[in-house]
Coordinates of C-alpha atoms in Angstrom, one line a residue:
X1 CA 24.5 18.6 12.7
X2 CA 23.8 15.2 11.1
X3 CA 20.9 14.9 8.6
X4 CA 19.4 11.7 9.9
X5 CA 17.0 11.4 7.0
X6 CA 20.1 11.5 4.6
X7 CA 21.6 8.6 6.5
X8 CA 18.4 6.5 6.5
X9 CA 18.6 3.3 4.4
X10 CA 16.0 2.9 1.7
X11 CA 12.9 0.9 2.2
X12 CA 12.6 -1.3 -1.0
X13 CA 9.3 -2.1 -2.7
X14 CA 10.6 -5.4 -3.9
X15 CA 13.5 -7.8 -3.1
X16 CA 15.0 -7.3 -6.5
X17 CA 15.8 -3.7 -5.7
X18 CA 17.6 -4.8 -2.5
X19 CA 19.7 -7.6 -3.9
X20 CA 20.7 -6.1 -7.3
X21 CA 23.0 -3.5 -5.6
X22 CA 26.4 -5.1 -5.1
X23 CA 28.9 -4.6 -2.3
X24 CA 32.2 -3.0 -3.4
X25 CA 35.2 -4.4 -1.6
X26 CA 38.8 -3.3 -2.1
X27 CA 41.0 -6.3 -2.5
X28 CA 44.1 -4.3 -3.3
X29 CA 45.1 -0.7 -3.9
X30 CA 44.1 -1.1 -7.5
X31 CA 41.6 -3.8 -7.3
X32 CA 37.9 -3.7 -6.2
X33 CA 35.5 -6.6 -6.1
X34 CA 31.9 -5.9 -7.1
X35 CA 30.2 -8.8 -5.2
X36 CA 26.6 -9.7 -5.9
X37 CA 24.2 -12.0 -4.4
X38 CA 23.1 -12.7 -7.9
X39 CA 24.5 -10.5 -10.8
X40 CA 21.8 -11.5 -13.3
X41 CA 19.1 -9.6 -11.5
X42 CA 20.4 -6.6 -13.4
X43 CA 20.0 -8.6 -16.8
X44 CA 16.5 -10.1 -15.8
X45 CA 15.1 -6.9 -14.5
X46 CA 16.3 -4.8 -17.2
X47 CA 15.1 -7.2 -19.9
X48 CA 11.6 -7.8 -18.3
X49 CA 11.1 -4.1 -17.6
X50 CA 11.8 -3.2 -21.1
X51 CA 9.6 -5.8 -22.6
X52 CA 6.7 -4.9 -20.3
X53 CA 7.2 -1.2 -21.1
X54 CA 7.3 -1.8 -24.8
X55 CA 4.2 -4.1 -24.8
X56 CA 6.2 -7.2 -25.9
X57 CA 5.0 -8.8 -22.6
X58 CA 1.7 -8.4 -20.9
X59 CA 0.7 -9.3 -17.3
X60 CA 0.0 -13.0 -16.8
X61 CA 2.0 -14.1 -19.8
X62 CA 4.5 -16.9 -19.5
X63 CA 8.1 -16.4 -20.2
X64 CA 10.4 -19.3 -20.8
X65 CA 14.3 -19.8 -20.9
X66 CA 17.1 -22.2 -20.2
X67 CA 19.4 -21.6 -17.3
X68 CA 22.3 -23.2 -15.3
X69 CA 21.1 -21.5 -12.2
X70 CA 21.5 -17.8 -11.2
X71 CA 19.6 -16.4 -14.2
X72 CA 16.7 -18.8 -13.5
X73 CA 16.3 -17.3 -10.0
X74 CA 16.8 -13.7 -11.3
X75 CA 14.2 -14.2 -14.0
X76 CA 11.8 -15.7 -11.4
X77 CA 12.1 -12.8 -9.2
X78 CA 11.6 -10.4 -12.1
X79 CA 8.5 -12.3 -13.1
X80 CA 7.2 -12.2 -9.5
X81 CA 7.7 -8.4 -9.5
X82 CA 5.9 -7.8 -12.9
X83 CA 3.1 -10.3 -12.6
X84 CA 4.3 -12.8 -15.2
X85 CA 4.5 -16.6 -15.2
X86 CA 7.8 -18.3 -15.6
X87 CA 8.9 -21.7 -17.0
X88 CA 12.6 -22.6 -16.6
X89 CA 14.3 -25.4 -18.5
X90 CA 17.1 -26.1 -15.9
X91 CA 20.6 -27.5 -16.4
X92 CA 21.6 -30.7 -14.7
X93 CA 23.8 -28.3 -12.4
X94 CA 20.7 -26.8 -10.7
X95 CA 20.7 -28.1 -7.2
X96 CA 17.8 -28.8 -4.8
X97 CA 18.2 -25.5 -3.0
X98 CA 17.8 -23.5 -6.2
X99 CA 15.0 -25.7 -7.5
X100 CA 13.1 -25.3 -4.2
X101 CA 13.3 -21.5 -4.5
X102 CA 12.1 -21.6 -8.0
X103 CA 9.2 -23.9 -7.2
X104 CA 8.1 -21.7 -4.2
X105 CA 8.0 -18.7 -6.6
X106 CA 5.7 -20.5 -8.8
X107 CA 8.1 -21.4 -11.5
X108 CA 7.5 -24.5 -13.6
X109 CA 10.8 -26.3 -13.7
X110 CA 12.0 -28.8 -16.3
X111 CA 15.3 -30.2 -15.2
X112 CA 17.5 -32.1 -17.6
X113 CA 18.9 -35.6 -16.6
X114 CA 22.3 -36.0 -15.0
X115 CA 25.1 -35.5 -17.5
X116 CA 28.8 -34.5 -17.4
X117 CA 28.6 -33.3 -21.0
X118 CA 27.8 -29.6 -21.0
X119 CA 27.2 -29.5 -24.8
X120 CA 24.6 -32.3 -24.5
X121 CA 23.0 -30.6 -21.5
X122 CA 22.8 -27.3 -23.4
X123 CA 21.5 -28.8 -26.6
X124 CA 18.8 -30.8 -24.6
X125 CA 17.7 -27.6 -22.9
X126 CA 17.4 -25.6 -26.2
X127 CA 15.5 -28.6 -27.8
X128 CA 13.1 -28.6 -24.8
X129 CA 12.4 -24.8 -25.0
X130 CA 11.6 -25.3 -28.7
X131 CA 9.2 -28.1 -27.8
X132 CA 7.4 -25.9 -25.3
X133 CA 7.2 -23.0 -27.8
X134 CA 5.6 -25.4 -30.3
X135 CA 3.0 -26.5 -27.7
X136 CA 2.4 -23.0 -26.3
X137 CA 2.9 -20.3 -29.0
X138 CA 2.0 -17.6 -26.5
X139 CA 5.0 -18.2 -24.5
X140 CA 7.8 -15.6 -24.8
X141 CA 11.3 -17.0 -25.1
X142 CA 13.7 -14.7 -23.2
X143 CA 16.8 -16.0 -25.0
X144 CA 19.3 -14.8 -22.4
X145 CA 22.1 -16.2 -24.6
X146 CA 21.2 -14.2 -27.7
X147 CA 18.8 -11.3 -27.1
X148 CA 20.7 -8.0 -26.5
X149 CA 17.8 -6.8 -24.3
X150 CA 19.7 -8.6 -21.5
X151 CA 22.4 -6.0 -21.6
X152 CA 20.2 -3.0 -21.0
X153 CA 20.2 -3.4 -17.1
X154 CA 24.0 -3.0 -16.8
X155 CA 23.9 0.6 -17.7
X156 CA 22.7 1.2 -14.1
X157 CA 25.7 -0.8 -12.8
X158 CA 28.0 1.3 -14.8
X159 CA 26.5 4.5 -13.3
X160 CA 27.1 3.0 -9.8
X161 CA 30.8 2.3 -10.6
X162 CA 31.4 5.7 -12.1
X163 CA 30.0 7.3 -8.9
X164 CA 32.0 5.0 -6.6
X165 CA 35.3 5.3 -8.5
X166 CA 35.1 8.8 -10.0
X167 CA 37.9 9.7 -12.5
X168 CA 39.7 6.3 -12.2
X169 CA 40.7 4.5 -15.4
X170 CA 39.0 1.1 -15.2
X171 CA 39.7 -2.4 -16.3
X172 CA 36.7 -4.8 -16.0
X173 CA 37.6 -8.4 -15.2
X174 CA 34.9 -11.0 -15.3
X175 CA 33.7 -14.2 -16.8
X176 CA 32.5 -14.2 -20.3
X177 CA 29.5 -16.4 -19.8
X178 CA 26.6 -15.2 -22.0
X179 CA 28.3 -12.0 -22.8
X180 CA 25.5 -9.9 -21.5
X181 CA 27.0 -8.6 -18.3
X182 CA 30.6 -7.9 -19.5
X183 CA 29.2 -6.5 -22.8
X184 CA 26.5 -4.4 -21.3
X185 CA 28.7 -3.0 -18.6
X186 CA 31.7 -2.2 -20.7
X187 CA 29.7 -0.6 -23.4
X188 CA 28.1 1.8 -20.9
X189 CA 31.5 2.5 -19.2
X190 CA 33.1 3.2 -22.6
X191 CA 30.4 5.9 -23.3
X192 CA 32.3 7.9 -20.6
X193 CA 35.8 6.5 -21.2
X194 CA 36.5 4.7 -24.5
X195 CA 39.8 3.5 -23.0
X196 CA 38.0 1.3 -20.4
X197 CA 39.6 -2.1 -20.7
X198 CA 37.8 -5.5 -20.6
X199 CA 39.5 -8.8 -19.5
X200 CA 37.4 -11.9 -20.1
X201 CA 37.8 -15.3 -18.3
X202 CA 37.1 -18.6 -20.0
X203 CA 37.4 -22.2 -19.1
X204 CA 39.1 -24.8 -21.2
X205 CA 36.5 -26.6 -23.4
X206 CA 34.5 -23.4 -24.2
X207 CA 33.7 -22.7 -27.8
X208 CA 33.4 -18.9 -27.1
X209 CA 37.1 -18.1 -27.5
X210 CA 38.3 -21.2 -29.3
X211 CA 39.3 -23.7 -26.6
X212 CA 36.8 -26.4 -27.5
X213 CA 39.5 -28.9 -28.4
X214 CA 40.4 -29.2 -24.7
X215 CA 38.5 -31.0 -22.0
X216 CA 38.6 -30.2 -18.3
X217 CA 38.2 -33.3 -16.1
X218 CA 36.1 -31.3 -13.6
X219 CA 33.8 -30.0 -16.5
X220 CA 33.3 -26.5 -17.8
X221 CA 32.7 -24.0 -15.1
X222 CA 29.0 -22.9 -15.3
X223 CA 28.7 -19.2 -15.9
X224 CA 32.1 -18.8 -17.5
X225 CA 32.1 -20.8 -20.8
X226 CA 29.7 -22.5 -23.2
X227 CA 29.5 -25.5 -25.4
X228 CA 27.4 -23.5 -27.9
X229 CA 27.8 -20.1 -29.5
X230 CA 26.1 -17.1 -27.9
X231 CA 25.1 -14.0 -29.9
X232 CA 25.4 -11.8 -26.8
X233 CA 29.2 -12.4 -26.9
X234 CA 30.8 -9.5 -28.9
X235 CA 34.4 -10.6 -29.2
X236 CA 35.5 -7.1 -30.4
X237 CA 34.8 -5.7 -26.9
X238 CA 37.5 -7.7 -25.2
X239 CA 41.2 -6.5 -24.6
X240 CA 42.5 -9.7 -22.9
X241 CA 41.4 -13.3 -22.4
X242 CA 42.4 -15.7 -19.7
X243 CA 41.7 -19.4 -19.8
X244 CA 41.8 -21.3 -16.5
X245 CA 41.2 -24.9 -15.5
X246 CA 39.0 -25.9 -12.6
X247 CA 42.0 -26.4 -10.2
X248 CA 43.2 -22.9 -10.8
X249 CA 39.7 -21.4 -10.3
X250 CA 39.3 -23.4 -7.2
X251 CA 42.6 -22.2 -5.8
X252 CA 41.6 -18.5 -6.3
X253 CA 38.1 -19.0 -4.9
X254 CA 39.6 -20.4 -1.7
X255 CA 42.1 -17.7 -1.7
X256 CA 39.4 -15.1 -1.9
X257 CA 37.8 -16.5 1.2
X258 CA 41.1 -17.0 3.1
X259 CA 42.5 -13.7 2.4
X260 CA 39.5 -11.4 2.2
X261 CA 36.7 -13.4 4.0
X262 CA 34.7 -13.3 0.8
X263 CA 32.5 -16.3 0.1
X264 CA 31.9 -16.2 -3.6
X265 CA 31.3 -18.5 -6.5
X266 CA 33.8 -20.2 -8.8
X267 CA 33.6 -17.6 -11.6
X268 CA 34.4 -14.9 -9.1
X269 CA 37.5 -16.9 -8.0
X270 CA 38.6 -17.2 -11.6
X271 CA 38.1 -13.5 -12.2
X272 CA 40.0 -12.8 -9.0
X273 CA 43.0 -14.7 -10.2
X274 CA 43.1 -13.1 -13.6
X275 CA 42.7 -9.6 -12.0
X276 CA 45.6 -10.2 -9.6
X277 CA 47.9 -11.0 -12.7
X278 CA 46.5 -8.0 -14.7
X279 CA 46.7 -5.6 -11.7
X280 CA 50.4 -6.3 -10.9
X281 CA 51.2 -5.5 -14.5
X282 CA 49.1 -2.4 -14.9
X283 CA 49.2 -0.7 -11.5
X284 CA 47.8 2.7 -12.6
X285 CA 44.4 1.2 -13.6
X286 CA 41.6 0.2 -11.1
X287 CA 40.7 -3.4 -11.8
X288 CA 37.0 -4.1 -11.2
X289 CA 36.4 -7.8 -10.5
X290 CA 32.8 -9.0 -11.2
X291 CA 31.6 -11.3 -8.4
X292 CA 28.6 -12.9 -10.0
X293 CA 27.2 -14.9 -7.1
X294 CA 27.9 -16.3 -3.6
X295 CA 29.6 -19.6 -2.9
X296 CA 26.7 -21.6 -1.7
X297 CA 26.2 -23.8 -4.7
X298 CA 29.9 -24.6 -4.6
X299 CA 30.1 -25.8 -1.1
X300 CA 30.7 -29.5 -1.7
X301 CA 32.6 -29.2 -5.0
X302 CA 34.9 -26.4 -3.9
X303 CA 34.9 -25.2 -0.3
X304 CA 34.9 -28.5 1.6
X305 CA 38.0 -29.4 -0.5
X306 CA 39.9 -26.3 0.6
X307 CA 42.9 -28.4 1.9
X308 CA 43.5 -29.6 -1.7
X309 CA 43.6 -26.1 -3.1
X310 CA 46.8 -25.0 -4.9
X311 CA 48.7 -22.0 -3.7
X312 CA 47.7 -19.1 -5.9
X313 CA 51.1 -17.4 -5.2
X314 CA 52.7 -20.2 -7.2
X315 CA 50.5 -20.0 -10.2
X316 CA 51.4 -18.0 -13.4
X317 CA 49.7 -18.0 -16.8
X318 CA 51.5 -18.8 -20.2
X319 CA 51.3 -15.7 -22.3
X320 CA 50.4 -16.8 -25.8
X321 CA 50.3 -15.0 -29.2
X322 CA 48.0 -17.5 -31.0
X323 CA 45.2 -19.9 -30.3
X324 CA 47.5 -22.5 -31.8
X325 CA 49.6 -22.0 -28.6
X326 CA 46.7 -22.4 -26.2
X327 CA 47.5 -24.9 -23.5
X328 CA 46.2 -25.7 -20.0
X329 CA 46.1 -25.0 -17.1
X330 CA 46.3 -21.3 -17.4
X331 CA 46.9 -19.2 -20.5
X332 CA 46.4 -15.5 -21.4
X333 CA 46.4 -13.6 -24.7
X334 CA 46.1 -10.0 -25.9
X335 CA 42.8 -10.3 -27.7
X336 CA 43.0 -6.6 -28.8
X337 CA 39.3 -6.2 -29.5
X338 CA 39.2 -8.3 -32.5
X339 CA 36.3 -10.2 -33.9
X340 CA 36.2 -14.0 -33.8
X341 CA 36.3 -16.4 -36.6
X342 CA 38.1 -19.4 -38.0
X343 CA 41.2 -17.4 -39.1
X344 CA 41.4 -15.1 -36.1
X345 CA 44.5 -15.6 -33.9
X346 CA 45.3 -19.0 -35.3
X347 CA 48.4 -18.3 -37.5
X348 CA 49.8 -15.0 -36.1
X349 CA 53.1 -15.1 -34.2
X350 CA 53.5 -12.8 -31.1
X351 CA 55.8 -10.3 -33.0
X352 CA 53.0 -9.9 -35.7
X353 CA 50.2 -8.9 -33.2
X354 CA 48.7 -5.5 -33.3
X355 CA 49.8 -3.3 -30.4
X356 CA 46.8 -0.9 -30.6
X357 CA 43.1 -2.1 -30.0
X358 CA 40.9 -2.4 -33.0
X359 CA 38.2 0.4 -32.7

């Protein structure tokens, strides 16, 4: 006899509980997409809950941070849940739909002027946050790029994956971004299996893994790379790194929709392309693709241009052994859990690379 109570869906007390849980979709025998409405609910909820529980934040206090979009909405919802005020210094990439949602939630929004220069946009945002803190010392700066408190919430996601994919050796494939999601998730998974692998995805032009000498005509992909250094990126966690240009990320994003009916953002498409390459070469591991958000904010820039998209089946990366060899449009390297610095991976030749990950 069926236990109808066991089959009953939960009734959530707040929207954040409902949207933080991802959908798990098998894309291939050894590839699973973890698709979110907005991944950063885990980061924002985990951070805010910890700060409230430890007394670092009190009800009614204002939190402030800089964001290019999905973190802003996640933080706004976390503040709504915990009775906090929220002030967002928004990137030029935040569209009218996102801004309207933030304003309805009571968020004060400072949006940067139009700019194609991501470094300028990020520097302007940080400067504005500092101005606000000088004017309002009681504001709490969340520092999503630097404060490790944003990694705490991903332990819950790790538990979910371990229950859904019990006993399977995992390779996490996702955009590097702030480093909080990939870092927090991988650390939690490695507590159960130290051999869990991490593949990071970067755009050309990002300083995070040394591609800042390049420029992408279609700009750095928000949520994957950065024009400034982030303390939450711990380079020694990563086994492999892929760099992709906009056209390759767009091709894979359209392919994900065409082949699997999954409407997802550009960073998800980029991770999907990297995961397909990795999964074909490591068939005994389950590759977990992080799908950070839906495709809504990429409608005009990506999806309406679907007829222009390249055929992913014809795309291959150049395997490199040194950052000196890095070249667009798609390159990949065995990062081998090394730290990052001026001398790292700049002079080595492929035959000199370590075969084993650095602990």
